[in-house]
Structure formats: C-alpha cells, structure tokens
Amino acid sequence: MTKDGLLKSIAETGYNVGFGAKKHFATYDIVEKAPGWIGFISLAVGILSLVFEGLSAKLPSACLTIAGVVALYIAFYDRDKGKYERAGKEMTQLFNQLRDLYRQVQADADLKVSAGSLGLIEGRFYEVAISKQILFSDWYAHYKFFAQHQIEWIDEQKHFTWRDQVPLSFRACLIAVAFLVVSAVVVAGISYWRA
C-alpha cells in the first residue's frame, strides 16, 4: 500500500469511527435527556392549559399524547444507555489513535506497521459498535460530528461538503415539510378567494 493510499484509508476509518462515536453519544444523550424535556414540556402545557383554553383543545392534547408515546419508546433504551456511553468513549479513544496514526504516516512512519495498526483499530471498532441506535440519532450525530469533533485531518482526504454535513433523510424531511406548508398556503388562498 502506498503512503497516499494508507492516509486515505486511515481518514475513511477515522470518519467511520468518529461518526460512530458521536452516534453512540447521540443515542445516549437522547435517552438521557429527552424524557426529562418531554415531562417538563407536558407539565408546562398542562399548567398553561388552565389559563389558556386553546391549549386544552384536541390538537395540543393529541400532541402531548404522542409525546408520551415517544417517551415510552425512548424508555426501551434506558437500561442500555450506559453501554452507549462506554462505546462512545472507547470509539473516541480509537478516533484519537487514528488521528495520531495519520500524523505518524504523514511523518513517514513504516507503512507496513502502520497498516497493521489500522487493522487492529478497525477490528476493535467493530467489536465495540452497537448496531441498534435510537431514531434520529443519525441527525444528531451529524451535528455532533461536524460541529464538535476536530476533523480537519479527515477533511484533508475526504473534502467534506454541505451534502456530507446534512443527512439526506433530514433534507428529504425539510422538502416534505416545505411542500406541505406551501400546499396548505395554496389551499387556504384558494378557499379565501372563493369565499
């Protein structure tokens, strides 16, 4: 393997490991914090509905019921949240080892030894990774990876663009929401002019 090829492989593995770490931390964060936020918002809306009659209508009540179901879904992950945190920490250590390995190869370290180290780190990553992640952890992990991680060394090889930084499923959801909003405005406009 050439030096350039090895640097590219280390950067690609660094992306996988770094993103994997942030995805595990995202699952941990959602499981740890979301139920508290759902409870706080539900309580606040419940109290405010005593003052504002509109909040005791069917739509806010239905939204709070959906939030309760979401909290139940999140509760399924609660007993394993420690595993996600530990996996995220170990993957972050692997990420840092990859960063150091990348810099060593740049400084002309032995390519055969470095390739062996890369293989060992990849193997450990696959042992640590938890395949079952919570819904929306991908979106949150993108934010955590691109906004919070030091990834300049990976970007030297991968040359990230906005398309890498914003998940495709998030972009599709934004387009769908925009379409629904425009459709609602058009329908409301037509109804207004007919009246």
PDB file of C-alpha atoms in Angstrom:
ATOM      1  CA  MET A   1       0.000   0.000   0.000  1.00  0.00           C
ATOM      2  CA  THR A   2       1.257   3.477  -0.836  1.00  0.00           C
ATOM      3  CA  LYS A   3       1.536   6.312   1.661  1.00  0.00           C
ATOM      4  CA  ASP A   4      -1.313   8.212  -0.013  1.00  0.00           C
ATOM      5  CA  GLY A   5      -3.499   5.124  -0.051  1.00  0.00           C
ATOM      6  CA  LEU A   6      -2.828   4.445   3.623  1.00  0.00           C
ATOM      7  CA  LEU A   7      -3.573   8.061   4.569  1.00  0.00           C
ATOM      8  CA  LYS A   8      -6.866   7.829   2.697  1.00  0.00           C
ATOM      9  CA  SER A   9      -7.743   4.537   4.428  1.00  0.00           C
ATOM     10  CA  ILE A  10      -6.920   5.972   7.859  1.00  0.00           C
ATOM     11  CA  ALA A  11      -9.079   9.042   7.141  1.00  0.00           C
ATOM     12  CA  GLU A  12     -12.002   6.893   5.945  1.00  0.00           C
ATOM     13  CA  THR A  13     -11.759   4.731   9.055  1.00  0.00           C
ATOM     14  CA  GLY A  14     -11.419   7.894  11.138  1.00  0.00           C
ATOM     15  CA  TYR A  15     -14.695   9.155   9.691  1.00  0.00           C
ATOM     16  CA  ASN A  16     -16.450   5.859  10.452  1.00  0.00           C
ATOM     17  CA  VAL A  17     -15.063   5.659  13.978  1.00  0.00           C
ATOM     18  CA  GLY A  18     -15.617   9.350  14.792  1.00  0.00           C
ATOM     19  CA  PHE A  19     -19.137   9.356  13.420  1.00  0.00           C
ATOM     20  CA  GLY A  20     -19.810   6.063  15.206  1.00  0.00           C
ATOM     21  CA  ALA A  21     -18.658   7.580  18.491  1.00  0.00           C
ATOM     22  CA  LYS A  22     -20.925  10.579  18.019  1.00  0.00           C
ATOM     23  CA  LYS A  23     -23.839   8.321  17.045  1.00  0.00           C
ATOM     24  CA  HIS A  24     -23.450   6.326  20.251  1.00  0.00           C
ATOM     25  CA  PHE A  25     -23.235   9.572  22.246  1.00  0.00           C
ATOM     26  CA  ALA A  26     -26.309  10.855  20.378  1.00  0.00           C
ATOM     27  CA  THR A  27     -28.304   7.779  21.405  1.00  0.00           C
ATOM     28  CA  TYR A  28     -27.060   8.204  24.972  1.00  0.00           C
ATOM     29  CA  ASP A  29     -27.983  11.919  25.005  1.00  0.00           C
ATOM     30  CA  ILE A  30     -31.462  11.319  23.605  1.00  0.00           C
ATOM     31  CA  VAL A  31     -32.184   8.527  26.086  1.00  0.00           C
ATOM     32  CA  GLU A  32     -30.739  10.524  28.986  1.00  0.00           C
ATOM     33  CA  LYS A  33     -32.282  13.941  28.292  1.00  0.00           C
ATOM     34  CA  ALA A  34     -35.403  13.589  26.116  1.00  0.00           C
ATOM     35  CA  PRO A  35     -37.735  12.082  28.759  1.00  0.00           C
ATOM     36  CA  GLY A  36     -36.987  14.990  31.102  1.00  0.00           C
ATOM     37  CA  TRP A  37     -37.703  17.532  28.382  1.00  0.00           C
ATOM     38  CA  ILE A  38     -40.898  15.749  27.374  1.00  0.00           C
ATOM     39  CA  GLY A  39     -42.028  15.692  31.004  1.00  0.00           C
ATOM     40  CA  PHE A  40     -41.199  19.371  31.510  1.00  0.00           C
ATOM     41  CA  ILE A  41     -42.989  20.482  28.326  1.00  0.00           C
ATOM     42  CA  SER A  42     -46.027  18.321  29.119  1.00  0.00           C
ATOM     43  CA  LEU A  43     -46.237  19.766  32.620  1.00  0.00           C
ATOM     44  CA  ALA A  44     -45.812  23.331  31.340  1.00  0.00           C
ATOM     45  CA  VAL A  45     -48.511  22.883  28.685  1.00  0.00           C
ATOM     46  CA  GLY A  46     -50.789  21.253  31.271  1.00  0.00           C
ATOM     47  CA  ILE A  47     -50.393  24.196  33.637  1.00  0.00           C
ATOM     48  CA  LEU A  48     -50.781  26.764  30.857  1.00  0.00           C
ATOM     49  CA  SER A  49     -53.927  24.986  29.625  1.00  0.00           C
ATOM     50  CA  LEU A  50     -55.558  26.032  32.914  1.00  0.00           C
ATOM     51  CA  VAL A  51     -55.110  29.645  31.811  1.00  0.00           C
ATOM     52  CA  PHE A  52     -55.368  29.408  28.017  1.00  0.00           C
ATOM     53  CA  GLU A  53     -58.361  27.421  26.787  1.00  0.00           C
ATOM     54  CA  GLY A  54     -56.757  26.827  23.387  1.00  0.00           C
ATOM     55  CA  LEU A  55     -54.166  24.566  24.986  1.00  0.00           C
ATOM     56  CA  SER A  56     -56.862  22.249  26.339  1.00  0.00           C
ATOM     57  CA  ALA A  57     -58.223  21.626  22.839  1.00  0.00           C
ATOM     58  CA  LYS A  58     -57.894  18.331  20.973  1.00  0.00           C
ATOM     59  CA  LEU A  59     -54.728  19.148  18.973  1.00  0.00           C
ATOM     60  CA  PRO A  60     -52.488  20.058  21.947  1.00  0.00           C
ATOM     61  CA  SER A  61     -53.857  17.065  23.868  1.00  0.00           C
ATOM     62  CA  ALA A  62     -53.089  14.776  20.928  1.00  0.00           C
ATOM     63  CA  CYS A  63     -49.562  16.211  20.676  1.00  0.00           C
ATOM     64  CA  LEU A  64     -48.965  15.574  24.373  1.00  0.00           C
ATOM     65  CA  THR A  65     -50.229  12.013  23.968  1.00  0.00           C
ATOM     66  CA  ILE A  66     -47.794  11.485  21.077  1.00  0.00           C
ATOM     67  CA  ALA A  67     -45.008  12.911  23.254  1.00  0.00           C
ATOM     68  CA  GLY A  68     -45.938  10.374  25.928  1.00  0.00           C
ATOM     69  CA  VAL A  69     -45.677   7.540  23.407  1.00  0.00           C
ATOM     70  CA  VAL A  70     -42.268   8.891  22.314  1.00  0.00           C
ATOM     71  CA  ALA A  71     -41.155   8.838  25.961  1.00  0.00           C
ATOM     72  CA  LEU A  72     -42.248   5.173  26.182  1.00  0.00           C
ATOM     73  CA  TYR A  73     -40.257   4.375  23.016  1.00  0.00           C
ATOM     74  CA  ILE A  74     -37.183   6.053  24.500  1.00  0.00           C
ATOM     75  CA  ALA A  75     -37.628   4.111  27.758  1.00  0.00           C
ATOM     76  CA  PHE A  76     -36.827   0.872  25.890  1.00  0.00           C
ATOM     77  CA  TYR A  77     -33.229   2.106  25.559  1.00  0.00           C
ATOM     78  CA  ASP A  78     -32.853   3.292  29.146  1.00  0.00           C
ATOM     79  CA  ARG A  79     -31.376   0.108  30.599  1.00  0.00           C
ATOM     80  CA  ASP A  80     -28.623   0.093  27.934  1.00  0.00           C
ATOM     81  CA  LYS A  81     -27.707   3.786  27.974  1.00  0.00           C
ATOM     82  CA  GLY A  82     -24.501   3.067  29.907  1.00  0.00           C
ATOM     83  CA  LYS A  83     -23.380   0.745  27.105  1.00  0.00           C
ATOM     84  CA  TYR A  84     -23.834   3.544  24.563  1.00  0.00           C
ATOM     85  CA  GLU A  85     -21.797   5.931  26.692  1.00  0.00           C
ATOM     86  CA  ARG A  86     -18.962   3.412  27.180  1.00  0.00           C
ATOM     87  CA  ALA A  87     -18.924   2.549  23.469  1.00  0.00           C
ATOM     88  CA  GLY A  88     -18.821   6.255  22.559  1.00  0.00           C
ATOM     89  CA  LYS A  89     -15.877   6.844  24.920  1.00  0.00           C
ATOM     90  CA  GLU A  90     -13.919   3.880  23.586  1.00  0.00           C
ATOM     91  CA  MET A  91     -14.612   4.908  19.993  1.00  0.00           C
ATOM     92  CA  THR A  92     -13.375   8.406  20.790  1.00  0.00           C
ATOM     93  CA  GLN A  93     -10.137   6.869  22.066  1.00  0.00           C
ATOM     94  CA  LEU A  94      -9.867   4.871  18.827  1.00  0.00           C
ATOM     95  CA  PHE A  95     -10.556   8.055  16.861  1.00  0.00           C
ATOM     96  CA  ASN A  96      -7.671   9.777  18.648  1.00  0.00           C
ATOM     97  CA  GLN A  97      -5.390   6.803  17.938  1.00  0.00           C
ATOM     98  CA  LEU A  98      -6.316   7.054  14.254  1.00  0.00           C
ATOM     99  CA  ARG A  99      -5.531  10.780  14.255  1.00  0.00           C
ATOM    100  CA  ASP A 100      -2.108  10.059  15.747  1.00  0.00           C
ATOM    101  CA  LEU A 101      -1.524   7.215  13.282  1.00  0.00           C
ATOM    102  CA  TYR A 102      -2.451   9.531  10.407  1.00  0.00           C
ATOM    103  CA  ARG A 103       0.132  12.073  11.565  1.00  0.00           C
ATOM    104  CA  GLN A 104       2.776   9.367  12.002  1.00  0.00           C
ATOM    105  CA  VAL A 105       2.221   8.157   8.437  1.00  0.00           C
ATOM    106  CA  GLN A 106       2.451  11.757   7.222  1.00  0.00           C
ATOM    107  CA  ALA A 107       5.826  11.916   9.008  1.00  0.00           C
ATOM    108  CA  ASP A 108       6.985   8.805   7.091  1.00  0.00           C
ATOM    109  CA  ALA A 109       6.323   6.042   9.635  1.00  0.00           C
ATOM    110  CA  ASP A 110       6.748   2.455   8.462  1.00  0.00           C
ATOM    111  CA  LEU A 111       3.765   1.748   6.171  1.00  0.00           C
ATOM    112  CA  LYS A 112       3.528  -1.977   6.945  1.00  0.00           C
ATOM    113  CA  VAL A 113       3.476  -1.426  10.721  1.00  0.00           C
ATOM    114  CA  SER A 114       1.006   1.461  10.304  1.00  0.00           C
ATOM    115  CA  ALA A 115      -1.297  -0.657   8.131  1.00  0.00           C
ATOM    116  CA  GLY A 116      -1.240  -3.345  10.840  1.00  0.00           C
ATOM    117  CA  SER A 117      -2.144  -0.750  13.480  1.00  0.00           C
ATOM    118  CA  LEU A 118      -5.017   0.433  11.293  1.00  0.00           C
ATOM    119  CA  GLY A 119      -6.321  -3.134  11.047  1.00  0.00           C
ATOM    120  CA  LEU A 120      -6.204  -3.578  14.824  1.00  0.00           C
ATOM    121  CA  ILE A 121      -8.072  -0.313  15.420  1.00  0.00           C
ATOM    122  CA  GLU A 122     -10.727  -1.235  12.825  1.00  0.00           C
ATOM    123  CA  GLY A 123     -11.174  -4.630  14.467  1.00  0.00           C
ATOM    124  CA  ARG A 124     -11.667  -3.058  17.882  1.00  0.00           C
ATOM    125  CA  PHE A 125     -14.153  -0.575  16.417  1.00  0.00           C
ATOM    126  CA  TYR A 126     -16.291  -3.409  15.046  1.00  0.00           C
ATOM    127  CA  GLU A 127     -16.183  -5.201  18.412  1.00  0.00           C
ATOM    128  CA  VAL A 128     -17.315  -2.112  20.334  1.00  0.00           C
ATOM    129  CA  ALA A 129     -20.026  -0.837  17.951  1.00  0.00           C
ATOM    130  CA  ILE A 130     -23.675  -1.320  18.899  1.00  0.00           C
ATOM    131  CA  SER A 131     -25.821  -1.692  15.799  1.00  0.00           C
ATOM    132  CA  LYS A 132     -29.183  -0.787  17.374  1.00  0.00           C
ATOM    133  CA  GLN A 133     -29.442   3.010  17.663  1.00  0.00           C
ATOM    134  CA  ILE A 134     -32.381   5.218  18.570  1.00  0.00           C
ATOM    135  CA  LEU A 135     -34.448   7.088  15.988  1.00  0.00           C
ATOM    136  CA  PHE A 136     -32.945  10.438  14.909  1.00  0.00           C
ATOM    137  CA  SER A 137     -29.540   9.602  16.376  1.00  0.00           C
ATOM    138  CA  ASP A 138     -28.155   9.931  12.830  1.00  0.00           C
ATOM    139  CA  TRP A 139     -29.286  13.551  12.558  1.00  0.00           C
ATOM    140  CA  TYR A 140     -27.941  14.436  15.973  1.00  0.00           C
ATOM    141  CA  ALA A 141     -24.678  12.578  15.282  1.00  0.00           C
ATOM    142  CA  HIS A 142     -24.134  14.631  12.123  1.00  0.00           C
ATOM    143  CA  TYR A 143     -24.365  17.788  14.182  1.00  0.00           C
ATOM    144  CA  LYS A 144     -22.119  16.400  16.919  1.00  0.00           C
ATOM    145  CA  PHE A 145     -19.519  15.122  14.432  1.00  0.00           C
ATOM    146  CA  PHE A 146     -19.257  18.138  12.162  1.00  0.00           C
ATOM    147  CA  ALA A 147     -19.764  20.847  14.817  1.00  0.00           C
ATOM    148  CA  GLN A 148     -17.998  19.369  17.846  1.00  0.00           C
ATOM    149  CA  HIS A 149     -15.282  16.996  16.608  1.00  0.00           C
ATOM    150  CA  GLN A 150     -11.843  18.090  15.413  1.00  0.00           C
ATOM    151  CA  ILE A 151     -11.989  16.558  11.930  1.00  0.00           C
ATOM    152  CA  GLU A 152      -9.601  18.712   9.903  1.00  0.00           C
ATOM    153  CA  TRP A 153      -7.247  15.778   9.386  1.00  0.00           C
ATOM    154  CA  ILE A 154     -10.075  13.704   7.890  1.00  0.00           C
ATOM    155  CA  ASP A 155     -11.182  16.607   5.720  1.00  0.00           C
ATOM    156  CA  GLU A 156      -7.672  16.706   4.187  1.00  0.00           C
ATOM    157  CA  GLN A 157      -8.555  13.417   2.499  1.00  0.00           C
ATOM    158  CA  LYS A 158     -12.369  13.456   2.244  1.00  0.00           C
ATOM    159  CA  HIS A 159     -13.032  17.144   1.411  1.00  0.00           C
ATOM    160  CA  PHE A 160     -16.440  17.368   3.096  1.00  0.00           C
ATOM    161  CA  THR A 161     -19.192  19.460   1.522  1.00  0.00           C
ATOM    162  CA  TRP A 162     -22.560  20.606   2.882  1.00  0.00           C
ATOM    163  CA  ARG A 163     -24.066  17.435   1.382  1.00  0.00           C
ATOM    164  CA  ASP A 164     -21.920  15.346   3.723  1.00  0.00           C
ATOM    165  CA  GLN A 165     -22.803  17.515   6.711  1.00  0.00           C
ATOM    166  CA  VAL A 166     -26.596  17.487   6.304  1.00  0.00           C
ATOM    167  CA  PRO A 167     -28.156  13.994   6.290  1.00  0.00           C
ATOM    168  CA  LEU A 168     -30.133  13.081   3.173  1.00  0.00           C
ATOM    169  CA  SER A 169     -33.126  11.977   5.262  1.00  0.00           C
ATOM    170  CA  PHE A 170     -33.142  15.390   7.009  1.00  0.00           C
ATOM    171  CA  ARG A 171     -33.060  17.182   3.655  1.00  0.00           C
ATOM    172  CA  ALA A 172     -35.925  14.996   2.421  1.00  0.00           C
ATOM    173  CA  CYS A 173     -37.953  15.820   5.542  1.00  0.00           C
ATOM    174  CA  LEU A 174     -37.332  19.546   5.055  1.00  0.00           C
ATOM    175  CA  ILE A 175     -38.514  19.307   1.451  1.00  0.00           C
ATOM    176  CA  ALA A 176     -41.628  17.376   2.521  1.00  0.00           C
ATOM    177  CA  VAL A 177     -42.431  19.934   5.242  1.00  0.00           C
ATOM    178  CA  ALA A 178     -41.895  22.806   2.802  1.00  0.00           C
ATOM    179  CA  PHE A 179     -44.196  21.095   0.295  1.00  0.00           C
ATOM    180  CA  LEU A 180     -46.883  20.627   2.961  1.00  0.00           C
ATOM    181  CA  VAL A 181     -46.622  24.258   4.072  1.00  0.00           C
ATOM    182  CA  VAL A 182     -46.819  25.563   0.501  1.00  0.00           C
ATOM    183  CA  SER A 183     -49.764  23.237  -0.211  1.00  0.00           C
ATOM    184  CA  ALA A 184     -51.584  24.446   2.912  1.00  0.00           C
ATOM    185  CA  VAL A 185     -50.981  28.086   1.957  1.00  0.00           C
ATOM    186  CA  VAL A 186     -52.230  27.485  -1.592  1.00  0.00           C
ATOM    187  CA  VAL A 187     -55.337  25.644  -0.362  1.00  0.00           C
ATOM    188  CA  ALA A 188     -56.019  28.397   2.196  1.00  0.00           C
ATOM    189  CA  GLY A 189     -55.545  31.049  -0.510  1.00  0.00           C
ATOM    190  CA  ILE A 190     -57.933  29.304  -2.884  1.00  0.00           C
ATOM    191  CA  SER A 191     -60.522  28.920  -0.119  1.00  0.00           C
ATOM    192  CA  TYR A 192     -60.130  32.596   0.805  1.00  0.00           C
ATOM    193  CA  TRP A 193     -60.632  33.834  -2.764  1.00  0.00           C
ATOM    194  CA  ARG A 194     -63.629  31.564  -3.343  1.00  0.00           C
ATOM    195  CA  ALA A 195     -65.346  32.893  -0.206  1.00  0.00           C
TER     196      ALA A 195
END
